[in-house]
PDB file of C-alpha atoms in Angstrom:
ATOM      1  CA  MET G  18     -15.836 -11.052  -4.652  1.00 74.00           C
ATOM      2  CA  LYS G  19     -14.376 -11.730  -1.225  1.00 82.00           C
ATOM      3  CA  PHE G  20     -14.488  -9.126   1.538  1.00 83.00           C
ATOM      4  CA  TYR G  21     -12.616  -8.674   4.812  1.00 81.00           C
ATOM      5  CA  LYS G  22     -13.682  -6.802   7.954  1.00 86.00           C
ATOM      6  CA  MET G  23     -10.674  -5.127   9.563  1.00 85.00           C
ATOM      7  CA  HIS G  24      -9.950  -2.200  11.833  1.00 86.00           C
ATOM      8  CA  GLY G  25      -6.996  -0.003  12.658  1.00 85.00           C
ATOM      9  CA  ILE G  26      -7.260   1.550  16.125  1.00 79.00           C
ATOM     10  CA  GLY G  27     -11.037   1.306  15.945  1.00 81.00           C
ATOM     11  CA  ASN G  28     -11.562   2.629  12.393  1.00 86.00           C
ATOM     12  CA  ASP G  29     -13.516  -0.350  11.071  1.00 92.00           C
ATOM     13  CA  TYR G  30     -13.982  -0.769   7.362  1.00 96.00           C
ATOM     14  CA  ILE G  31     -15.096  -3.511   5.003  1.00 96.00           C
ATOM     15  CA  TYR G  32     -12.244  -4.283   2.609  1.00 97.00           C
ATOM     16  CA  PHE G  33     -12.584  -5.671  -0.900  1.00 97.00           C
ATOM     17  CA  ASP G  34      -9.839  -7.233  -3.006  1.00 97.00           C
ATOM     18  CA  CYS G  35     -10.230  -5.394  -6.316  1.00 97.00           C
ATOM     19  CA  MET G  36      -6.795  -6.197  -7.720  1.00 95.00           C
ATOM     20  CA  ARG G  37      -8.370  -8.257 -10.512  1.00 91.00           C
ATOM     21  CA  GLY G  38     -11.768  -6.609 -10.839  1.00 91.00           C
ATOM     22  CA  GLU G  39     -13.812  -3.552 -10.010  1.00 91.00           C
ATOM     23  CA  ILE G  40     -16.923  -2.928  -7.946  1.00 95.00           C
ATOM     24  CA  ALA G  41     -19.741  -1.151  -9.739  1.00 94.00           C
ATOM     25  CA  GLU G  42     -21.103   1.808  -7.788  1.00 97.00           C
ATOM     26  CA  PRO G  43     -18.917   1.572  -4.661  1.00 98.00           C
ATOM     27  CA  GLU G  44     -20.655   4.676  -3.300  1.00 97.00           C
ATOM     28  CA  LYS G  45     -23.994   2.845  -3.076  1.00 97.00           C
ATOM     29  CA  LEU G  46     -22.331  -0.282  -1.694  1.00 97.00           C
ATOM     30  CA  ALA G  47     -20.673   1.762   1.071  1.00 97.00           C
ATOM     31  CA  ILE G  48     -24.028   3.168   2.189  1.00 97.00           C
ATOM     32  CA  LYS G  49     -25.721  -0.232   2.148  1.00 96.00           C
ATOM     33  CA  LEU G  50     -22.998  -2.242   3.895  1.00 96.00           C
ATOM     34  CA  SER G  51     -21.941   0.382   6.441  1.00 96.00           C
ATOM     35  CA  ASP G  52     -25.332   0.569   8.128  1.00 94.00           C
ATOM     36  CA  ARG G  53     -24.718  -0.843  11.608  1.00 92.00           C
ATOM     37  CA  HIS G  54     -28.343  -2.001  11.988  1.00 93.00           C
ATOM     38  CA  PHE G  55     -29.159  -3.426   8.552  1.00 90.00           C
ATOM     39  CA  GLY G  56     -25.735  -3.995   6.975  1.00 89.00           C
ATOM     40  CA  ILE G  57     -22.409  -5.465   7.997  1.00 92.00           C
ATOM     41  CA  GLY G  58     -21.645  -2.203   9.774  1.00 92.00           C
ATOM     42  CA  GLY G  59     -18.555  -0.063   9.570  1.00 94.00           C
ATOM     43  CA  ASP G  60     -17.078   3.336   8.899  1.00 95.00           C
ATOM     44  CA  GLY G  61     -17.291   2.587   5.177  1.00 96.00           C
ATOM     45  CA  ILE G  62     -15.648   0.401   2.557  1.00 97.00           C
ATOM     46  CA  ILE G  63     -12.082   0.332   1.298  1.00 98.00           C
ATOM     47  CA  LEU G  64     -11.009  -1.145  -2.012  1.00 98.00           C
ATOM     48  CA  LEU G  65      -7.559  -2.705  -2.501  1.00 98.00           C
ATOM     49  CA  CYS G  66      -6.808  -1.908  -6.146  1.00 97.00           C
ATOM     50  CA  ALA G  67      -3.968  -2.217  -8.630  1.00 97.00           C
ATOM     51  CA  SER G  68      -1.803   0.843  -9.246  1.00 97.00           C
ATOM     52  CA  ASP G  69       0.582   1.918 -11.976  1.00 97.00           C
ATOM     53  CA  LYS G  70       2.324   4.296  -9.520  1.00 97.00           C
ATOM     54  CA  ALA G  71       2.720   2.168  -6.381  1.00 98.00           C
ATOM     55  CA  ASP G  72       2.531  -1.430  -5.151  1.00 98.00           C
ATOM     56  CA  CYS G  73      -1.207  -1.046  -4.521  1.00 98.00           C
ATOM     57  CA  ARG G  74      -3.917   1.610  -4.413  1.00 98.00           C
ATOM     58  CA  MET G  75      -6.560   2.425  -1.812  1.00 98.00           C
ATOM     59  CA  ARG G  76     -10.019   3.766  -2.597  1.00 98.00           C
ATOM     60  CA  MET G  77     -11.999   4.669   0.499  1.00 97.00           C
ATOM     61  CA  PHE G  78     -15.732   5.333   0.669  1.00 97.00           C
ATOM     62  CA  ASN G  79     -17.296   6.710   3.847  1.00 96.00           C
ATOM     63  CA  ALA G  80     -20.550   5.361   5.275  1.00 96.00           C
ATOM     64  CA  ASP G  81     -22.433   8.187   3.507  1.00 97.00           C
ATOM     65  CA  GLY G  82     -21.015   7.106   0.126  1.00 97.00           C
ATOM     66  CA  SER G  83     -18.572   9.994  -0.273  1.00 96.00           C
ATOM     67  CA  GLU G  84     -15.064   9.098  -1.421  1.00 96.00           C
ATOM     68  CA  GLY G  85     -12.370  10.093   1.044  1.00 93.00           C
ATOM     69  CA  LYS G  86      -8.860  11.076   0.094  1.00 93.00           C
ATOM     70  CA  MET G  87      -7.009   9.380   2.892  1.00 92.00           C
ATOM     71  CA  CYS G  88      -7.327   7.296   6.030  1.00 93.00           C
ATOM     72  CA  GLY G  89      -4.109   6.502   7.870  1.00 93.00           C
ATOM     73  CA  ASN G  90      -5.559   3.453   9.580  1.00 94.00           C
ATOM     74  CA  GLY G  91      -7.189   2.359   6.327  1.00 96.00           C
ATOM     75  CA  ILE G  92      -3.978   2.462   4.288  1.00 96.00           C
ATOM     76  CA  ARG G  93      -2.217   0.449   7.007  1.00 96.00           C
ATOM     77  CA  CYS G  94      -4.914  -2.232   6.715  1.00 96.00           C
ATOM     78  CA  VAL G  95      -4.667  -2.112   2.908  1.00 97.00           C
ATOM     79  CA  GLY G  96      -0.935  -2.763   3.210  1.00 97.00           C
ATOM     80  CA  LYS G  97      -1.517  -5.721   5.537  1.00 96.00           C
ATOM     81  CA  LEU G  98      -4.196  -7.146   3.257  1.00 96.00           C
ATOM     82  CA  ALA G  99      -1.968  -6.741   0.167  1.00 97.00           C
ATOM     83  CA  HIS G 100       0.834  -8.543   2.026  1.00 96.00           C
ATOM     84  CA  ASP G 101      -1.451 -11.294   3.410  1.00 94.00           C
ATOM     85  CA  LEU G 102      -2.900 -11.953  -0.062  1.00 95.00           C
ATOM     86  CA  GLY G 103       0.589 -12.123  -1.608  1.00 95.00           C
ATOM     87  CA  TYR G 104       0.382  -8.988  -3.765  1.00 97.00           C
ATOM     88  CA  VAL G 105       3.395  -7.477  -2.001  1.00 96.00           C
ATOM     89  CA  LYS G 106       6.337  -9.173  -0.364  1.00 91.00           C
ATOM     90  CA  GLY G 107       9.089  -8.052   1.927  1.00 90.00           C
ATOM     91  CA  GLY G 108       9.230  -5.552   4.728  1.00 92.00           C
ATOM     92  CA  ASN G 109       7.626  -2.556   3.056  1.00 95.00           C
ATOM     93  CA  CYS G 110       5.523  -1.328   0.177  1.00 97.00           C
ATOM     94  CA  THR G 111       3.954   1.796  -1.259  1.00 98.00           C
ATOM     95  CA  GLY G 112       0.249   2.590  -1.379  1.00 98.00           C
ATOM     96  CA  GLU G 113      -1.376   5.075  -3.726  1.00 98.00           C
ATOM     97  CA  THR G 114      -4.125   7.272  -2.244  1.00 97.00           C
ATOM     98  CA  LEU G 115      -5.923  10.399  -3.423  1.00 95.00           C
ATOM     99  CA  SER G 116      -3.524  12.237  -1.079  1.00 93.00           C
ATOM    100  CA  GLY G 117      -0.437  10.818  -2.774  1.00 94.00           C
ATOM    101  CA  ILE G 118       1.831   7.814  -2.365  1.00 96.00           C
ATOM    102  CA  LYS G 119       2.284   6.573   1.209  1.00 97.00           C
ATOM    103  CA  LYS G 120       5.202   4.437   2.380  1.00 97.00           C
ATOM    104  CA  LEU G 121       4.269   1.440   4.525  1.00 98.00           C
ATOM    105  CA  GLU G 122       6.552  -0.626   6.740  1.00 97.00           C
ATOM    106  CA  PHE G 123       5.553  -4.120   7.889  1.00 97.00           C
ATOM    107  CA  PHE G 124       6.367  -5.675  11.251  1.00 96.00           C
ATOM    108  CA  THR G 125       6.043  -9.452  11.323  1.00 92.00           C
ATOM    109  CA  GLY G 126       5.909 -12.047  14.050  1.00 91.00           C
ATOM    110  CA  GLU G 127       8.003 -15.199  14.246  1.00 92.00           C
ATOM    111  CA  ASP G 128       5.493 -16.922  11.959  1.00 90.00           C
ATOM    112  CA  GLY G 129       6.136 -14.315   9.234  1.00 85.00           C
ATOM    113  CA  LYS G 130       2.623 -12.867   9.429  1.00 89.00           C
ATOM    114  CA  VAL G 131       2.212  -9.103   9.488  1.00 93.00           C
ATOM    115  CA  GLU G 132       1.315  -8.023  13.017  1.00 94.00           C
ATOM    116  CA  SER G 133       1.441  -4.271  12.503  1.00 95.00           C
ATOM    117  CA  VAL G 134       2.053  -1.681   9.810  1.00 96.00           C
ATOM    118  CA  ARG G 135       3.539   1.795  10.085  1.00 97.00           C
ATOM    119  CA  VAL G 136       2.676   4.497   7.552  1.00 96.00           C
ATOM    120  CA  ASP G 137       4.635   7.633   6.753  1.00 93.00           C
ATOM    121  CA  MET G 138       1.843  10.192   6.514  1.00 91.00           C
ATOM    122  CA  GLY G 139       4.186  13.040   5.591  1.00 89.00           C
ATOM    123  CA  ALA G 140       4.161  16.525   7.047  1.00 91.00           C
ATOM    124  CA  PRO G 141       0.904  17.944   8.397  1.00 91.00           C
ATOM    125  CA  ALA G 142      -0.747  20.777   6.465  1.00 92.00           C
ATOM    126  CA  LEU G 143      -1.679  23.640   8.796  1.00 93.00           C
ATOM    127  CA  LYS G 144      -2.355  26.469   6.323  1.00 93.00           C
ATOM    128  CA  PRO G 145      -6.147  27.096   6.369  1.00 94.00           C
ATOM    129  CA  SER G 146      -6.507  26.842   2.573  1.00 93.00           C
ATOM    130  CA  ALA G 147      -4.641  23.503   2.589  1.00 92.00           C
ATOM    131  CA  VAL G 148      -6.769  21.892   5.325  1.00 93.00           C
ATOM    132  CA  PRO G 149      -9.255  23.382   4.077  1.00 92.00           C
ATOM    133  CA  VAL G 150     -10.930  25.504   6.714  1.00 92.00           C
ATOM    134  CA  LYS G 151     -12.612  28.908   6.381  1.00 91.00           C
ATOM    135  CA  LEU G 152     -10.615  30.676   9.084  1.00 87.00           C
ATOM    136  CA  ASP G 153      -8.027  33.371   8.562  1.00 88.00           C
ATOM    137  CA  GLY G 154      -4.358  33.390   9.463  1.00 89.00           C
ATOM    138  CA  ASN G 155      -1.283  31.339   8.557  1.00 92.00           C
ATOM    139  CA  ALA G 156      -2.395  28.394  10.699  1.00 92.00           C
ATOM    140  CA  VAL G 157      -5.300  27.480  12.949  1.00 91.00           C
ATOM    141  CA  VAL G 158      -3.484  26.238  16.040  1.00 93.00           C
ATOM    142  CA  GLY G 159      -5.023  26.672  19.477  1.00 92.00           C
ATOM    143  CA  ARG G 160      -7.696  28.973  17.994  1.00 92.00           C
ATOM    144  CA  LYS G 161     -10.483  29.872  20.408  1.00 91.00           C
ATOM    145  CA  VAL G 162     -13.959  29.020  19.116  1.00 87.00           C
ATOM    146  CA  THR G 163     -17.324  28.451  20.736  1.00 88.00           C
ATOM    147  CA  VAL G 164     -18.506  24.832  20.556  1.00 81.00           C
ATOM    148  CA  GLY G 165     -21.608  23.629  22.370  1.00 84.00           C
ATOM    149  CA  GLY G 166     -21.913  26.943  24.179  1.00 90.00           C
ATOM    150  CA  LYS G 167     -18.371  26.688  25.585  1.00 87.00           C
ATOM    151  CA  GLU G 168     -15.184  28.341  24.476  1.00 89.00           C
ATOM    152  CA  ARG G 169     -12.679  25.752  23.219  1.00 88.00           C
ATOM    153  CA  GLU G 170      -9.320  25.747  21.507  1.00 91.00           C
ATOM    154  CA  ILE G 171      -9.117  23.955  18.156  1.00 92.00           C
ATOM    155  CA  THR G 172      -6.296  23.080  15.830  1.00 94.00           C
ATOM    156  CA  CYS G 173      -7.125  22.459  12.171  1.00 95.00           C
ATOM    157  CA  VAL G 174      -4.788  20.117  10.327  1.00 94.00           C
ATOM    158  CA  SER G 175      -4.788  17.900   7.272  1.00 92.00           C
ATOM    159  CA  MET G 176      -2.891  14.655   6.966  1.00 88.00           C
ATOM    160  CA  GLY G 177      -4.490  14.049   3.588  1.00 84.00           C
ATOM    161  CA  ASN G 178      -7.957  14.623   4.964  1.00 85.00           C
ATOM    162  CA  PRO G 179      -9.196  17.509   7.120  1.00 89.00           C
ATOM    163  CA  HIS G 180      -9.295  17.309  10.916  1.00 90.00           C
ATOM    164  CA  ALA G 181     -10.400  19.773  13.568  1.00 91.00           C
ATOM    165  CA  VAL G 182      -8.743  18.693  16.805  1.00 91.00           C
ATOM    166  CA  LEU G 183     -10.023  19.810  20.162  1.00 86.00           C
ATOM    167  CA  PHE G 184      -9.218  18.479  23.578  1.00 80.00           C
ATOM    168  CA  VAL G 185     -12.199  18.065  25.871  1.00 77.00           C
ATOM    169  CA  GLU G 186     -11.991  17.364  29.569  1.00 75.00           C
ATOM    170  CA  ASP G 187     -15.581  18.119  30.532  1.00 67.00           C
ATOM    171  CA  LEU G 188     -17.888  15.942  28.448  1.00 64.00           C
ATOM    172  CA  LYS G 189     -20.978  16.982  30.419  1.00 63.00           C
TER     173      LYS G 189
END
Protein backbone atom coordinates (compact mmCIF):
# COMPACT_ATOMS: atom_id res chain seq x y z
CA MET A 1 0.00 0.00 0.00
CA LYS A 2 1.36 3.41 -0.94
CA PHE A 3 1.77 6.17 1.64
CA TYR A 4 2.22 9.93 1.42
CA LYS A 5 3.83 12.31 3.93
CA MET A 6 1.98 15.63 3.95
CA HIS A 7 1.40 18.52 6.31
CA GLY A 8 -1.12 21.30 6.71
CA ILE A 9 0.31 24.30 8.56
CA GLY A 10 2.80 22.04 10.31
CA ASN A 11 0.44 19.19 11.29
CA ASP A 12 2.40 16.38 9.65
CA TYR A 13 0.75 13.04 9.10
CA ILE A 14 1.45 9.91 7.10
CA TYR A 15 -1.43 9.36 4.68
CA PHE A 16 -2.57 6.03 3.27
CA ASP A 17 -4.82 5.47 0.27
CA CYS A 18 -7.38 3.00 1.64
CA MET A 19 -10.05 3.56 -1.00
CA ARG A 20 -9.64 -0.02 -2.23
CA GLY A 21 -8.41 -1.76 0.90
CA GLU A 22 -8.07 -1.51 4.64
CA ILE A 23 -5.15 -1.40 7.04
CA ALA A 24 -5.21 -3.98 9.81
CA GLU A 25 -4.62 -2.48 13.25
CA PRO A 26 -4.12 1.18 12.27
CA GLU A 27 -3.71 2.04 15.95
CA LYS A 28 -0.50 -0.02 16.18
CA LEU A 29 0.73 1.29 12.83
CA ALA A 30 0.25 4.89 14.01
CA ILE A 31 2.41 4.28 17.09
CA LYS A 32 5.15 2.55 15.10
CA LEU A 33 5.36 4.99 12.18
CA SER A 34 4.87 8.21 14.14
CA ASP A 35 7.97 7.77 16.27
CA ARG A 36 10.27 10.59 15.16
CA HIS A 37 13.43 8.65 16.13
CA PHE A 38 12.66 5.11 14.95
CA GLY A 39 9.78 5.58 12.49
CA ILE A 40 8.92 7.88 9.63
CA GLY A 41 7.86 10.48 12.19
CA GLY A 42 4.68 12.49 12.35
CA ASP A 43 1.68 13.52 14.37
CA GLY A 44 0.02 10.23 13.42
CA ILE A 45 -1.51 8.52 10.41
CA ILE A 46 -4.54 9.44 8.33
CA LEU A 47 -6.44 7.02 6.14
CA LEU A 48 -8.22 8.15 2.96
CA CYS A 49 -11.22 5.80 2.81
CA ALA A 50 -14.36 5.28 0.78
CA SER A 51 -17.62 6.66 2.15
CA ASP A 52 -21.29 6.00 1.49
CA LYS A 53 -22.16 9.48 2.87
CA ALA A 54 -19.56 11.74 1.24
CA ASP A 55 -16.98 11.81 -1.56
CA CYS A 56 -14.35 10.37 0.80
CA ARG A 57 -13.81 9.58 4.47
CA MET A 58 -10.97 10.42 6.84
CA ARG A 59 -9.81 8.20 9.70
CA MET A 60 -7.16 9.82 11.86
CA PHE A 61 -4.95 8.08 14.39
CA ASN A 62 -2.75 10.10 16.74
CA ALA A 63 0.86 9.17 17.47
CA ASP A 64 -0.31 7.36 20.64
CA GLY A 65 -2.67 5.16 18.59
CA SER A 66 -5.90 6.83 19.70
CA GLU A 67 -8.42 7.61 16.98
CA GLY A 68 -9.24 11.30 16.69
CA LYS A 69 -12.57 12.67 15.57
CA MET A 70 -11.33 15.55 13.50
CA CYS A 71 -8.29 17.43 12.27
CA GLY A 72 -8.94 20.49 10.13
CA ASN A 73 -5.52 20.39 8.51
CA GLY A 74 -5.81 16.62 8.07
CA ILE A 75 -9.14 16.76 6.23
CA ARG A 76 -7.74 19.45 3.93
CA CYS A 77 -4.84 17.13 3.05
CA VAL A 78 -7.27 14.23 2.57
CA GLY A 79 -9.22 16.36 0.11
CA LYS A 80 -6.05 17.24 -1.82
CA LEU A 81 -4.93 13.62 -1.88
CA ALA A 82 -8.37 12.44 -3.06
CA HIS A 83 -8.25 15.05 -5.84
CA ASP A 84 -4.62 14.30 -6.80
CA LEU A 85 -5.36 10.56 -7.00
CA GLY A 86 -8.46 11.18 -9.15
CA TYR A 87 -11.10 10.04 -6.65
CA VAL A 88 -12.78 13.45 -6.75
CA LYS A 89 -12.93 15.99 -9.53
CA GLY A 90 -13.95 19.59 -9.76
CA GLY A 91 -13.63 22.50 -7.40
CA ASN A 92 -15.01 20.95 -4.22
CA CYS A 93 -15.90 17.76 -2.42
CA THR A 94 -17.22 16.46 0.87
CA GLY A 95 -15.25 14.52 3.47
CA GLU A 96 -16.76 12.31 6.14
CA THR A 97 -15.17 12.50 9.61
CA LEU A 98 -16.20 11.28 13.05
CA SER A 99 -17.30 14.90 13.62
CA GLY A 100 -19.61 14.89 10.61
CA ILE A 101 -19.40 15.78 6.93
CA LYS A 102 -17.02 18.63 6.06
CA LYS A 103 -17.21 20.68 2.87
CA LEU A 104 -13.90 21.22 1.08
CA GLU A 105 -13.11 23.78 -1.60
CA PHE A 106 -10.09 23.36 -3.89
CA PHE A 107 -7.92 26.17 -5.24
CA THR A 108 -5.83 25.19 -8.25
CA GLY A 109 -2.90 26.72 -10.05
CA GLU A 110 -2.62 27.31 -13.79
CA ASP A 111 -1.47 23.70 -14.19
CA GLY A 112 -4.74 22.45 -12.65
CA LYS A 113 -3.03 21.02 -9.56
CA VAL A 114 -4.55 21.70 -6.16
CA GLU A 115 -2.45 24.30 -4.37
CA SER A 116 -4.65 24.81 -1.33
CA VAL A 117 -7.87 23.56 0.22
CA ARG A 118 -10.37 25.38 2.41
CA VAL A 119 -12.59 23.48 4.85
CA ASP A 120 -15.86 24.62 6.37
CA MET A 121 -15.41 23.49 9.97
CA GLY A 122 -18.86 24.67 11.04
CA ALA A 123 -19.70 26.62 14.16
CA PRO A 124 -17.48 26.26 17.22
CA ALA A 125 -18.89 24.44 20.25
CA LEU A 126 -18.32 26.46 23.43
CA LYS A 127 -20.69 24.74 25.88
CA PRO A 128 -18.49 22.85 28.40
CA SER A 129 -20.33 19.54 27.93
CA ALA A 130 -19.92 19.81 24.14
CA VAL A 131 -16.16 20.49 24.21
CA PRO A 132 -15.98 18.46 26.63
CA VAL A 133 -14.38 20.16 29.60
CA LYS A 134 -15.13 19.75 33.32
CA LEU A 135 -15.73 23.42 34.08
CA ASP A 136 -19.04 25.02 34.93
CA GLY A 137 -20.92 27.76 33.13
CA ASN A 138 -22.46 28.24 29.69
CA ALA A 139 -19.06 28.69 28.03
CA VAL A 140 -15.41 28.71 29.05
CA VAL A 141 -14.20 31.91 27.41
CA GLY A 142 -11.42 33.94 28.98
CA ARG A 143 -11.65 31.81 32.15
CA LYS A 144 -8.86 32.44 34.65
CA VAL A 145 -6.92 29.31 35.60
CA THR A 146 -3.51 28.65 37.07
CA VAL A 147 -1.08 27.03 34.61
CA GLY A 148 2.59 26.53 35.44
CA GLY A 149 2.22 28.58 38.60
CA LYS A 150 0.85 31.59 36.70
CA GLU A 151 -2.68 32.81 36.29
CA ARG A 152 -3.79 32.57 32.65
CA GLU A 153 -6.98 33.02 30.69
CA ILE A 154 -8.18 30.02 28.68
CA THR A 155 -10.95 29.49 26.19
CA CYS A 156 -12.23 25.94 25.67
CA VAL A 157 -13.69 25.20 22.26
CA SER A 158 -14.38 22.23 20.03
CA MET A 159 -14.22 22.28 16.26
CA GLY A 160 -14.84 18.55 16.20
CA ASN A 161 -12.06 17.90 18.66
CA PRO A 162 -11.40 19.61 21.99
CA HIS A 163 -9.04 22.58 22.32
CA ALA A 164 -7.97 24.67 25.29
CA VAL A 165 -6.66 27.94 23.88
CA LEU A 166 -4.41 30.20 25.89
CA PHE A 167 -2.31 33.10 24.74
CA VAL A 168 1.17 33.22 26.22
CA GLU A 169 3.51 36.16 25.95
CA ASP A 170 6.05 35.15 28.58
CA LEU A 171 7.41 31.71 27.71
CA LYS A 172 10.07 31.85 30.43
